[in-house]
Amino acid sequence: MQIRQGGLDDARVHALLQTHLAAAQAESPPESCHALDVSGLKVPEVRFWSVWESETLLAVGAWKRLPDIHGGSHGEIKSMHTASAARGRGVGGALLSHLIDDARAHGITRLSLETGSMAYFHPAHALYTRHGFAECGPFGDYVLDPNSVFMTRELGGA
């Protein structure tokens, strides 16, 4: 398994991101769906990663630097998705660990995320909990929403 930075110009990455968006949109009402499309991931504040086994795409994920309004560096996990054939193999955990380490190396001291509250998202909740994330209130531009679960984790210094 190899974790590579980038890949947003690869058709296989586009397809997996479309699968991610379609699932998020199928499970959440439009006003509660906050998944980013390719253009939303191609902004300077986002660091995007893809996970490969030879030429097979296993997963994608990113973190985004949030506006620094509280004196600390805050980031948000975005677009985490593991291909269905790769689930249960530790791919998502390896990618999440990589995102945490990369964010910490770039001065992020807190990582947060928003995900759905429906049963479809329960495996994601378990993954984030295993990696030290705890439920919290809305952050950034989010508002309290029964269709969302907000989680956060302190990273400490680099």
PDB file of C-alpha atoms in Angstrom:
ATOM      1  CA  MET A   1       0.000   0.000   0.000  1.00  0.00           C
ATOM      2  CA  GLN A   2       1.351   3.411  -0.980  1.00  0.00           C
ATOM      3  CA  ILE A   3      -0.083   6.770   0.113  1.00  0.00           C
ATOM      4  CA  ARG A   4       0.550   9.421  -2.535  1.00  0.00           C
ATOM      5  CA  GLN A   5      -0.083  13.131  -2.390  1.00  0.00           C
ATOM      6  CA  GLY A   6      -2.434  14.331  -5.107  1.00  0.00           C
ATOM      7  CA  GLY A   7      -4.113  12.389  -7.844  1.00  0.00           C
ATOM      8  CA  LEU A   8      -6.954  14.796  -8.534  1.00  0.00           C
ATOM      9  CA  ASP A   9      -6.291  14.630 -12.280  1.00  0.00           C
ATOM     10  CA  ASP A  10      -6.625  10.810 -12.375  1.00  0.00           C
ATOM     11  CA  ALA A  11      -9.906   9.425 -13.749  1.00  0.00           C
ATOM     12  CA  ARG A  12      -9.876   6.629 -11.134  1.00  0.00           C
ATOM     13  CA  VAL A  13      -9.722   9.246  -8.361  1.00  0.00           C
ATOM     14  CA  HIS A  14     -12.575  11.157 -10.001  1.00  0.00           C
ATOM     15  CA  ALA A  15     -14.649   7.953 -10.078  1.00  0.00           C
ATOM     16  CA  LEU A  16     -14.037   7.164  -6.389  1.00  0.00           C
ATOM     17  CA  LEU A  17     -14.818  10.754  -5.403  1.00  0.00           C
ATOM     18  CA  GLN A  18     -18.049  10.541  -7.423  1.00  0.00           C
ATOM     19  CA  THR A  19     -18.932   7.342  -5.542  1.00  0.00           C
ATOM     20  CA  HIS A  20     -18.255   9.202  -2.279  1.00  0.00           C
ATOM     21  CA  LEU A  21     -20.427  12.166  -3.314  1.00  0.00           C
ATOM     22  CA  ALA A  22     -23.251   9.931  -4.532  1.00  0.00           C
ATOM     23  CA  ALA A  23     -23.299   7.991  -1.245  1.00  0.00           C
ATOM     24  CA  ALA A  24     -23.232  11.178   0.832  1.00  0.00           C
ATOM     25  CA  GLN A  25     -26.034  12.685  -1.248  1.00  0.00           C
ATOM     26  CA  ALA A  26     -28.118   9.497  -1.038  1.00  0.00           C
ATOM     27  CA  GLU A  27     -27.828   9.370   2.751  1.00  0.00           C
ATOM     28  CA  SER A  28     -28.155  13.064   3.633  1.00  0.00           C
ATOM     29  CA  PRO A  29     -30.610  15.814   2.727  1.00  0.00           C
ATOM     30  CA  PRO A  30     -29.035  18.402   0.388  1.00  0.00           C
ATOM     31  CA  GLU A  31     -28.641  21.029   3.116  1.00  0.00           C
ATOM     32  CA  SER A  32     -26.727  18.489   5.253  1.00  0.00           C
ATOM     33  CA  CYS A  33     -24.357  17.190   2.570  1.00  0.00           C
ATOM     34  CA  HIS A  34     -20.959  18.864   2.897  1.00  0.00           C
ATOM     35  CA  ALA A  35     -18.773  16.560   0.771  1.00  0.00           C
ATOM     36  CA  LEU A  36     -16.410  18.362  -1.606  1.00  0.00           C
ATOM     37  CA  ASP A  37     -16.250  17.686  -5.324  1.00  0.00           C
ATOM     38  CA  VAL A  38     -12.980  17.722  -7.296  1.00  0.00           C
ATOM     39  CA  SER A  39     -13.029  21.503  -7.749  1.00  0.00           C
ATOM     40  CA  GLY A  40     -13.531  21.970  -3.995  1.00  0.00           C
ATOM     41  CA  LEU A  41     -10.495  19.790  -3.343  1.00  0.00           C
ATOM     42  CA  LYS A  42      -8.276  21.721  -5.798  1.00  0.00           C
ATOM     43  CA  VAL A  43      -7.929  24.800  -3.596  1.00  0.00           C
ATOM     44  CA  PRO A  44      -4.687  25.886  -1.888  1.00  0.00           C
ATOM     45  CA  GLU A  45      -6.064  25.193   1.626  1.00  0.00           C
ATOM     46  CA  VAL A  46      -6.553  21.475   0.858  1.00  0.00           C
ATOM     47  CA  ARG A  47      -3.948  18.710   0.947  1.00  0.00           C
ATOM     48  CA  PHE A  48      -5.316  15.673  -0.903  1.00  0.00           C
ATOM     49  CA  TRP A  49      -4.003  12.099  -0.720  1.00  0.00           C
ATOM     50  CA  SER A  50      -4.786   8.853  -2.510  1.00  0.00           C
ATOM     51  CA  VAL A  51      -3.941   5.297  -1.462  1.00  0.00           C
ATOM     52  CA  TRP A  52      -2.812   2.749  -4.024  1.00  0.00           C
ATOM     53  CA  GLU A  53      -1.916  -0.922  -4.252  1.00  0.00           C
ATOM     54  CA  SER A  54       0.089  -1.100  -7.448  1.00  0.00           C
ATOM     55  CA  GLU A  55      -2.291   0.636  -9.892  1.00  0.00           C
ATOM     56  CA  THR A  56      -5.460  -0.059  -7.904  1.00  0.00           C
ATOM     57  CA  LEU A  57      -6.955   2.913  -6.067  1.00  0.00           C
ATOM     58  CA  LEU A  58      -7.942   1.942  -2.526  1.00  0.00           C
ATOM     59  CA  ALA A  59      -8.932   5.207  -0.835  1.00  0.00           C
ATOM     60  CA  VAL A  60      -8.876   8.983  -0.898  1.00  0.00           C
ATOM     61  CA  GLY A  61      -8.819  11.632   1.797  1.00  0.00           C
ATOM     62  CA  ALA A  62      -7.844  15.206   2.477  1.00  0.00           C
ATOM     63  CA  TRP A  63      -7.527  17.826   5.133  1.00  0.00           C
ATOM     64  CA  LYS A  64      -8.309  21.491   4.768  1.00  0.00           C
ATOM     65  CA  ARG A  65      -6.783  24.397   6.678  1.00  0.00           C
ATOM     66  CA  LEU A  66      -9.588  26.440   8.246  1.00  0.00           C
ATOM     67  CA  PRO A  67      -9.473  30.204   8.732  1.00  0.00           C
ATOM     68  CA  ASP A  68      -7.428  30.963  11.850  1.00  0.00           C
ATOM     69  CA  ILE A  69      -9.888  32.863  14.030  1.00  0.00           C
ATOM     70  CA  HIS A  70      -9.149  31.476  17.501  1.00  0.00           C
ATOM     71  CA  GLY A  71      -5.366  31.780  17.745  1.00  0.00           C
ATOM     72  CA  GLY A  72      -4.621  28.156  16.862  1.00  0.00           C
ATOM     73  CA  SER A  73      -4.281  26.291  13.616  1.00  0.00           C
ATOM     74  CA  HIS A  74      -7.450  24.343  12.879  1.00  0.00           C
ATOM     75  CA  GLY A  75      -7.929  21.839  10.072  1.00  0.00           C
ATOM     76  CA  GLU A  76     -10.810  19.727   8.820  1.00  0.00           C
ATOM     77  CA  ILE A  77     -10.776  16.168   7.505  1.00  0.00           C
ATOM     78  CA  LYS A  78     -12.513  16.092   4.093  1.00  0.00           C
ATOM     79  CA  SER A  79     -13.522  13.497   1.503  1.00  0.00           C
ATOM     80  CA  MET A  80     -12.413  10.355   3.351  1.00  0.00           C
ATOM     81  CA  HIS A  81     -13.574   7.335   1.357  1.00  0.00           C
ATOM     82  CA  THR A  82     -12.304   3.774   1.036  1.00  0.00           C
ATOM     83  CA  ALA A  83     -13.292   1.724  -2.009  1.00  0.00           C
ATOM     84  CA  SER A  84     -15.752  -0.999  -0.999  1.00  0.00           C
ATOM     85  CA  ALA A  85     -13.348  -3.778  -2.105  1.00  0.00           C
ATOM     86  CA  ALA A  86     -10.625  -2.403   0.200  1.00  0.00           C
ATOM     87  CA  ARG A  87     -12.727  -2.043   3.363  1.00  0.00           C
ATOM     88  CA  GLY A  88     -11.777  -4.026   6.436  1.00  0.00           C
ATOM     89  CA  ARG A  89      -8.076  -4.077   5.527  1.00  0.00           C
ATOM     90  CA  GLY A  90      -6.906  -1.081   7.573  1.00  0.00           C
ATOM     91  CA  VAL A  91      -6.656   1.211   4.560  1.00  0.00           C
ATOM     92  CA  GLY A  92      -8.875   3.944   6.023  1.00  0.00           C
ATOM     93  CA  GLY A  93      -6.989   3.851   9.331  1.00  0.00           C
ATOM     94  CA  ALA A  94      -3.619   4.091   7.586  1.00  0.00           C
ATOM     95  CA  LEU A  95      -4.816   7.052   5.524  1.00  0.00           C
ATOM     96  CA  LEU A  96      -6.331   8.804   8.541  1.00  0.00           C
ATOM     97  CA  SER A  97      -3.075   8.365  10.492  1.00  0.00           C
ATOM     98  CA  HIS A  98      -1.210   9.839   7.523  1.00  0.00           C
ATOM     99  CA  LEU A  99      -3.578  12.826   7.335  1.00  0.00           C
ATOM    100  CA  ILE A 100      -3.147  13.464  11.068  1.00  0.00           C
ATOM    101  CA  ASP A 101       0.646  13.303  10.800  1.00  0.00           C
ATOM    102  CA  ASP A 102       0.680  15.548   7.724  1.00  0.00           C
ATOM    103  CA  ALA A 103      -1.610  18.111   9.352  1.00  0.00           C
ATOM    104  CA  ARG A 104       0.558  18.149  12.496  1.00  0.00           C
ATOM    105  CA  ALA A 105       3.692  18.608  10.357  1.00  0.00           C
ATOM    106  CA  HIS A 106       2.012  21.650   8.766  1.00  0.00           C
ATOM    107  CA  GLY A 107       1.292  23.310  12.099  1.00  0.00           C
ATOM    108  CA  ILE A 108      -2.291  22.154  12.614  1.00  0.00           C
ATOM    109  CA  THR A 109      -3.032  21.732  16.328  1.00  0.00           C
ATOM    110  CA  ARG A 110      -6.702  20.661  16.050  1.00  0.00           C
ATOM    111  CA  LEU A 111      -8.410  18.538  13.414  1.00  0.00           C
ATOM    112  CA  SER A 112     -12.186  18.393  13.207  1.00  0.00           C
ATOM    113  CA  LEU A 113     -14.673  16.772  10.871  1.00  0.00           C
ATOM    114  CA  GLU A 114     -18.320  16.611   9.943  1.00  0.00           C
ATOM    115  CA  THR A 115     -19.962  13.399   8.850  1.00  0.00           C
ATOM    116  CA  GLY A 116     -23.480  12.069   8.617  1.00  0.00           C
ATOM    117  CA  SER A 117     -25.495  10.786  11.571  1.00  0.00           C
ATOM    118  CA  MET A 118     -27.236   7.974   9.657  1.00  0.00           C
ATOM    119  CA  ALA A 119     -26.375   4.267  10.052  1.00  0.00           C
ATOM    120  CA  TYR A 120     -24.379   4.336   6.794  1.00  0.00           C
ATOM    121  CA  PHE A 121     -21.832   6.607   8.523  1.00  0.00           C
ATOM    122  CA  HIS A 122     -21.460   4.550  11.738  1.00  0.00           C
ATOM    123  CA  PRO A 123     -18.297   2.751  10.522  1.00  0.00           C
ATOM    124  CA  ALA A 124     -16.733   6.193   9.924  1.00  0.00           C
ATOM    125  CA  HIS A 125     -17.680   7.274  13.463  1.00  0.00           C
ATOM    126  CA  ALA A 126     -15.946   4.147  14.817  1.00  0.00           C
ATOM    127  CA  LEU A 127     -12.814   4.811  12.727  1.00  0.00           C
ATOM    128  CA  TYR A 128     -12.553   8.397  13.915  1.00  0.00           C
ATOM    129  CA  THR A 129     -13.143   7.385  17.543  1.00  0.00           C
ATOM    130  CA  ARG A 130     -10.373   4.753  17.314  1.00  0.00           C
ATOM    131  CA  HIS A 131      -8.054   7.545  16.156  1.00  0.00           C
ATOM    132  CA  GLY A 132      -8.779   9.815  19.088  1.00  0.00           C
ATOM    133  CA  PHE A 133     -11.605  11.967  17.746  1.00  0.00           C
ATOM    134  CA  ALA A 134     -14.477  12.836  20.085  1.00  0.00           C
ATOM    135  CA  GLU A 135     -17.870  14.321  19.371  1.00  0.00           C
ATOM    136  CA  CYS A 136     -18.099  18.099  19.631  1.00  0.00           C
ATOM    137  CA  GLY A 137     -20.380  20.912  18.571  1.00  0.00           C
ATOM    138  CA  PRO A 138     -20.398  22.565  15.158  1.00  0.00           C
ATOM    139  CA  PHE A 139     -17.207  24.357  14.119  1.00  0.00           C
ATOM    140  CA  GLY A 140     -16.296  26.766  11.331  1.00  0.00           C
ATOM    141  CA  ASP A 141     -19.362  27.625   9.258  1.00  0.00           C
ATOM    142  CA  TYR A 142     -21.365  24.546  10.317  1.00  0.00           C
ATOM    143  CA  VAL A 143     -24.575  24.812  12.323  1.00  0.00           C
ATOM    144  CA  LEU A 144     -26.229  22.314  14.633  1.00  0.00           C
ATOM    145  CA  ASP A 145     -27.892  19.705  12.412  1.00  0.00           C
ATOM    146  CA  PRO A 146     -29.487  16.384  13.444  1.00  0.00           C
ATOM    147  CA  ASN A 147     -28.133  14.885  10.208  1.00  0.00           C
ATOM    148  CA  SER A 148     -24.513  15.710  11.140  1.00  0.00           C
ATOM    149  CA  VAL A 149     -22.019  14.395  13.650  1.00  0.00           C
ATOM    150  CA  PHE A 150     -19.129  16.731  14.483  1.00  0.00           C
ATOM    151  CA  MET A 151     -15.879  15.349  15.887  1.00  0.00           C
ATOM    152  CA  THR A 152     -12.532  16.871  16.861  1.00  0.00           C
ATOM    153  CA  ARG A 153      -9.061  15.944  18.063  1.00  0.00           C
ATOM    154  CA  GLU A 154      -6.234  17.990  19.534  1.00  0.00           C
ATOM    155  CA  LEU A 155      -2.936  17.266  17.752  1.00  0.00           C
ATOM    156  CA  GLY A 156      -0.451  19.168  19.874  1.00  0.00           C
ATOM    157  CA  GLY A 157       2.726  20.617  18.401  1.00  0.00           C
ATOM    158  CA  ALA A 158       4.775  19.412  15.463  1.00  0.00           C
TER     159      ALA A 158
END
